Amino acid sequence: MIKKRKQITPSLVSGFFLLLLNSISYSQQTPHYSQYVYNMEILNPAFVGAKADLSISLLSRQQWIGVEGAPETNTFSISERMKDGFSLGVTIINDQLGLFKSNNVNIDASYTIPTSQYGRVSFGLKGGLAFFNNTTDLAITPDNDVYPSIKGKYPTIGFGGLYYDNRFFVGLSIPNILNSSSFKIIETSGTTDFNHANYFLSVGSIFNITEKILFKPSTLIKYTPSLPVSIDLNSNFIYNKRIETGVSYRYKNSISALAALIINEKFRIGYSYEYQLASYGPNFSSHEIMLRVDFTLERNTRWLFHNRCYF
């Protein structure tokens, strides 16, 4: 008896080829977020323990609304300050794109050194495993070829550095320096190199415009060899330490609008809508929802006392 393969709709056929073309070049790419400044532990392990004694963050990003097999990313991070300047955390990324699924689990560690009353320098390491599953056997191709599904795992190793005080931060990181072949049709031997590493430079600050209005600009620059540089420019305003609104522009790619509710300076619920400037279909917009909680346990004195979930 011949087992029938699952029927795939035409939209998934086109989605598969879009996946194929992009995954070969971008399978090593760290997912982009509109609200990245509140999830920096994902990109830079030096941020672990920087904001509060205990931080928990959840984020869900739905891209290309209405397109079958569109990208979907969910992240979770938790970090805690330990003793003598050490902090530990866990970051988890669940990524889906068409027939490709991956789960990345990392242990993060950082060490913080006071440089002044408010200044701190932090160094971080990230290490873990990424599990992927490519169900390419379900795809229908124009030539009716059938490609076998591929499952596997590969290690991830990254590092980062950070300087911050109560009004400014600058960080540089490489979330994963190892190469992998998580998407492939022809079996090739895996190699380890730096050619596909993502380099992130993040800078942010906060200013008092009035007694009740704060202005918070930030930028994220992403560089990957052989790919165009990605630049995010963000301009957010915080009113009465309770409501945040802003816009974000990703160079030649997208524009986003953001709104967030801040409760007791520790709980943050945020939403962002991203519109693609270069549209390849009827609707390539994205939605993103984020929840972050920062607890100040007042048991460590070598960090800043001004822990606020909006910076």
CSV table of C-alpha atoms in Angstrom, one decimal, residues 27-200:
chain,number,residue,atom,x,y,z
A,27,SER,CA,19.1,30.1,8.2
A,28,GLN,CA,21.8,31.5,10.5
A,29,GLN,CA,19.9,34.8,11.2
A,30,THR,CA,18.8,35.7,14.7
A,31,PRO,CA,15.2,36.7,14.5
A,32,HIS,CA,14.3,40.4,14.4
A,33,TYR,CA,12.0,42.0,16.9
A,34,SER,CA,10.3,45.4,17.1
A,35,GLN,CA,10.5,45.5,20.9
A,36,TYR,CA,14.1,44.2,21.0
A,37,VAL,CA,15.2,46.7,23.7
A,38,TYR,CA,13.1,44.7,26.2
A,39,ASN,CA,14.5,41.4,25.1
A,40,MET,CA,18.2,42.1,24.8
A,41,GLU,CA,19.1,38.9,26.6
A,42,ILE,CA,18.2,37.1,23.4
A,43,LEU,CA,20.7,39.0,21.4
A,44,ASN,CA,23.4,39.9,24.1
A,45,PRO,CA,24.1,37.7,27.1
A,46,ALA,CA,25.8,40.7,28.8
A,47,PHE,CA,22.3,42.1,29.5
A,48,VAL,CA,21.5,39.2,31.8
A,49,GLY,CA,21.0,40.7,35.3
A,50,ALA,CA,21.4,44.3,34.1
A,51,LYS,CA,17.8,45.5,34.7
A,52,ALA,CA,16.7,43.9,37.9
A,53,ASP,CA,17.4,41.1,40.5
A,54,LEU,CA,14.9,38.9,38.7
A,55,SER,CA,13.5,39.5,35.1
A,56,ILE,CA,11.0,37.5,33.1
A,57,SER,CA,10.1,38.2,29.5
A,58,LEU,CA,7.7,36.7,27.0
A,59,LEU,CA,7.3,37.7,23.4
A,60,SER,CA,5.2,36.4,20.5
A,61,ARG,CA,5.7,37.7,16.9
A,62,GLN,CA,3.3,36.8,14.1
A,63,GLN,CA,4.6,37.9,10.6
A,64,TRP,CA,2.9,38.2,7.2
A,65,ILE,CA,-0.6,38.0,8.6
A,66,GLY,CA,-2.9,35.9,6.3
A,67,VAL,CA,-0.1,34.1,4.5
A,68,GLU,CA,0.0,30.3,5.1
A,69,GLY,CA,3.3,29.1,6.5
A,70,ALA,CA,4.4,32.7,7.4
A,71,PRO,CA,7.1,33.2,10.0
A,72,GLU,CA,6.2,32.9,13.7
A,73,THR,CA,8.6,33.5,16.6
A,74,ASN,CA,8.1,33.0,20.3
A,75,THR,CA,10.7,33.8,22.9
A,76,PHE,CA,11.0,33.3,26.7
A,77,SER,CA,13.8,34.6,28.9
A,78,ILE,CA,14.4,34.6,32.7
A,79,SER,CA,17.5,35.9,34.5
A,80,GLU,CA,18.5,36.3,38.1
A,81,ARG,CA,21.4,38.1,39.8
A,82,MET,CA,23.5,35.9,41.9
A,83,LYS,CA,26.4,36.9,44.2
A,84,ASP,CA,29.7,38.7,43.6
A,85,GLY,CA,28.6,40.2,40.3
A,86,PHE,CA,27.4,37.0,38.6
A,87,SER,CA,24.1,36.6,36.9
A,88,LEU,CA,22.5,33.5,35.2
A,89,GLY,CA,19.6,33.2,32.8
A,90,VAL,CA,17.8,31.0,30.3
A,91,THR,CA,16.6,32.1,26.9
A,92,ILE,CA,14.4,30.0,24.6
A,93,ILE,CA,13.5,30.8,21.0
A,94,ASN,CA,10.8,28.9,19.1
A,95,ASP,CA,10.9,29.7,15.3
A,96,GLN,CA,8.6,28.5,12.5
A,97,LEU,CA,8.9,29.4,8.8
A,98,GLY,CA,6.8,27.3,6.4
A,99,LEU,CA,8.1,23.7,6.6
A,100,PHE,CA,11.0,24.7,8.9
A,101,LYS,CA,10.7,24.6,12.7
A,102,SER,CA,13.5,25.2,15.3
A,103,ASN,CA,13.8,25.5,19.1
A,104,ASN,CA,16.9,27.2,20.5
A,105,VAL,CA,17.6,26.7,24.2
A,106,ASN,CA,20.5,28.7,25.8
A,107,ILE,CA,22.1,29.1,29.2
A,108,ASP,CA,23.4,32.7,29.7
A,109,ALA,CA,25.9,34.0,32.2
A,110,SER,CA,27.3,37.5,32.8
A,111,TYR,CA,29.7,39.2,35.1
A,112,THR,CA,29.3,42.8,36.1
A,113,ILE,CA,32.0,45.3,37.2
A,114,PRO,CA,31.1,48.7,38.7
A,115,THR,CA,33.1,51.5,37.1
A,116,SER,CA,31.5,54.5,38.9
A,117,GLN,CA,28.5,55.3,41.1
A,118,TYR,CA,26.1,54.5,38.3
A,119,GLY,CA,28.3,53.0,35.6
A,120,ARG,CA,28.7,49.3,35.0
A,121,VAL,CA,30.6,47.1,32.6
A,122,SER,CA,29.2,43.6,31.9
A,123,PHE,CA,30.6,40.6,30.0
A,124,GLY,CA,28.3,37.7,29.0
A,125,LEU,CA,28.5,34.2,27.5
A,126,LYS,CA,25.8,32.2,25.8
A,127,GLY,CA,25.7,28.5,25.1
A,128,GLY,CA,23.2,25.9,24.2
A,129,LEU,CA,21.6,23.7,21.6
A,130,ALA,CA,19.3,24.4,18.6
A,131,PHE,CA,16.9,21.6,17.5
A,132,PHE,CA,15.5,21.9,14.0
A,133,ASN,CA,13.0,19.9,11.9
A,134,ASN,CA,12.5,20.5,8.1
A,135,THR,CA,9.5,18.6,6.8
A,136,THR,CA,10.4,19.1,3.2
A,137,ASP,CA,8.8,15.7,2.3
A,138,LEU,CA,5.4,17.5,2.5
A,139,ALA,CA,6.3,20.1,-0.1
A,140,ILE,CA,5.0,19.9,-3.7
A,141,THR,CA,7.5,21.2,-6.3
A,142,PRO,CA,7.0,22.0,-10.0
A,143,ASP,CA,9.2,19.0,-11.0
A,144,ASN,CA,7.3,16.7,-8.5
A,145,ASP,CA,10.6,15.9,-6.8
A,146,VAL,CA,10.3,14.7,-3.2
A,147,TYR,CA,13.0,15.9,-0.7
A,148,PRO,CA,13.5,13.9,2.5
A,149,SER,CA,12.7,15.6,5.9
A,150,ILE,CA,15.7,16.5,8.0
A,151,LYS,CA,15.9,16.6,11.8
A,152,GLY,CA,18.9,17.4,13.9
A,153,LYS,CA,20.6,19.7,16.4
A,154,TYR,CA,23.7,21.8,16.6
A,155,PRO,CA,25.5,23.7,19.4
A,156,THR,CA,25.3,27.5,19.8
A,157,ILE,CA,28.0,29.6,21.4
A,158,GLY,CA,27.9,33.4,21.7
A,159,PHE,CA,29.3,36.3,23.8
A,160,GLY,CA,28.7,40.0,24.3
A,161,GLY,CA,29.8,43.1,26.2
A,162,LEU,CA,27.8,46.0,27.7
A,163,TYR,CA,28.3,49.3,29.3
A,164,TYR,CA,25.4,51.0,31.0
A,165,ASP,CA,24.3,53.5,33.7
A,166,ASN,CA,20.9,54.8,34.8
A,167,ARG,CA,20.4,56.7,31.5
A,168,PHE,CA,22.5,55.1,28.7
A,169,PHE,CA,23.7,51.8,27.4
A,170,VAL,CA,25.9,50.5,24.6
A,171,GLY,CA,26.3,46.8,23.8
A,172,LEU,CA,28.1,44.6,21.2
A,173,SER,CA,27.4,40.9,20.8
A,174,ILE,CA,27.6,37.8,18.6
A,175,PRO,CA,24.7,35.5,19.7
A,176,ASN,CA,26.2,32.5,17.9
A,177,ILE,CA,29.6,32.2,16.3
A,178,LEU,CA,29.1,28.6,15.1
A,179,ASN,CA,28.0,27.7,11.6
A,180,SER,CA,25.3,25.2,10.9
A,181,SER,CA,23.3,23.6,8.1
A,182,SER,CA,19.9,23.6,9.6
A,183,PHE,CA,18.3,24.0,6.2
A,184,LYS,CA,19.6,21.9,3.4
A,185,ILE,CA,18.4,19.6,0.6
A,186,ILE,CA,21.7,18.0,-0.4
A,187,GLU,CA,23.6,16.5,2.5
A,188,THR,CA,26.9,18.3,3.2
A,189,SER,CA,29.3,17.9,6.0
A,190,GLY,CA,28.8,20.5,8.8
A,191,THR,CA,31.6,23.0,9.4
A,192,THR,CA,32.3,25.4,12.1
A,193,ASP,CA,33.3,29.0,11.1
A,194,PHE,CA,32.5,32.6,11.7
A,195,ASN,CA,31.2,33.5,8.2
A,196,HIS,CA,27.5,33.5,9.1
A,197,ALA,CA,27.7,35.1,12.5
A,198,ASN,CA,25.4,38.0,13.4
A,199,TYR,CA,27.1,41.0,14.9
A,200,PHE,CA,24.8,43.3,16.9
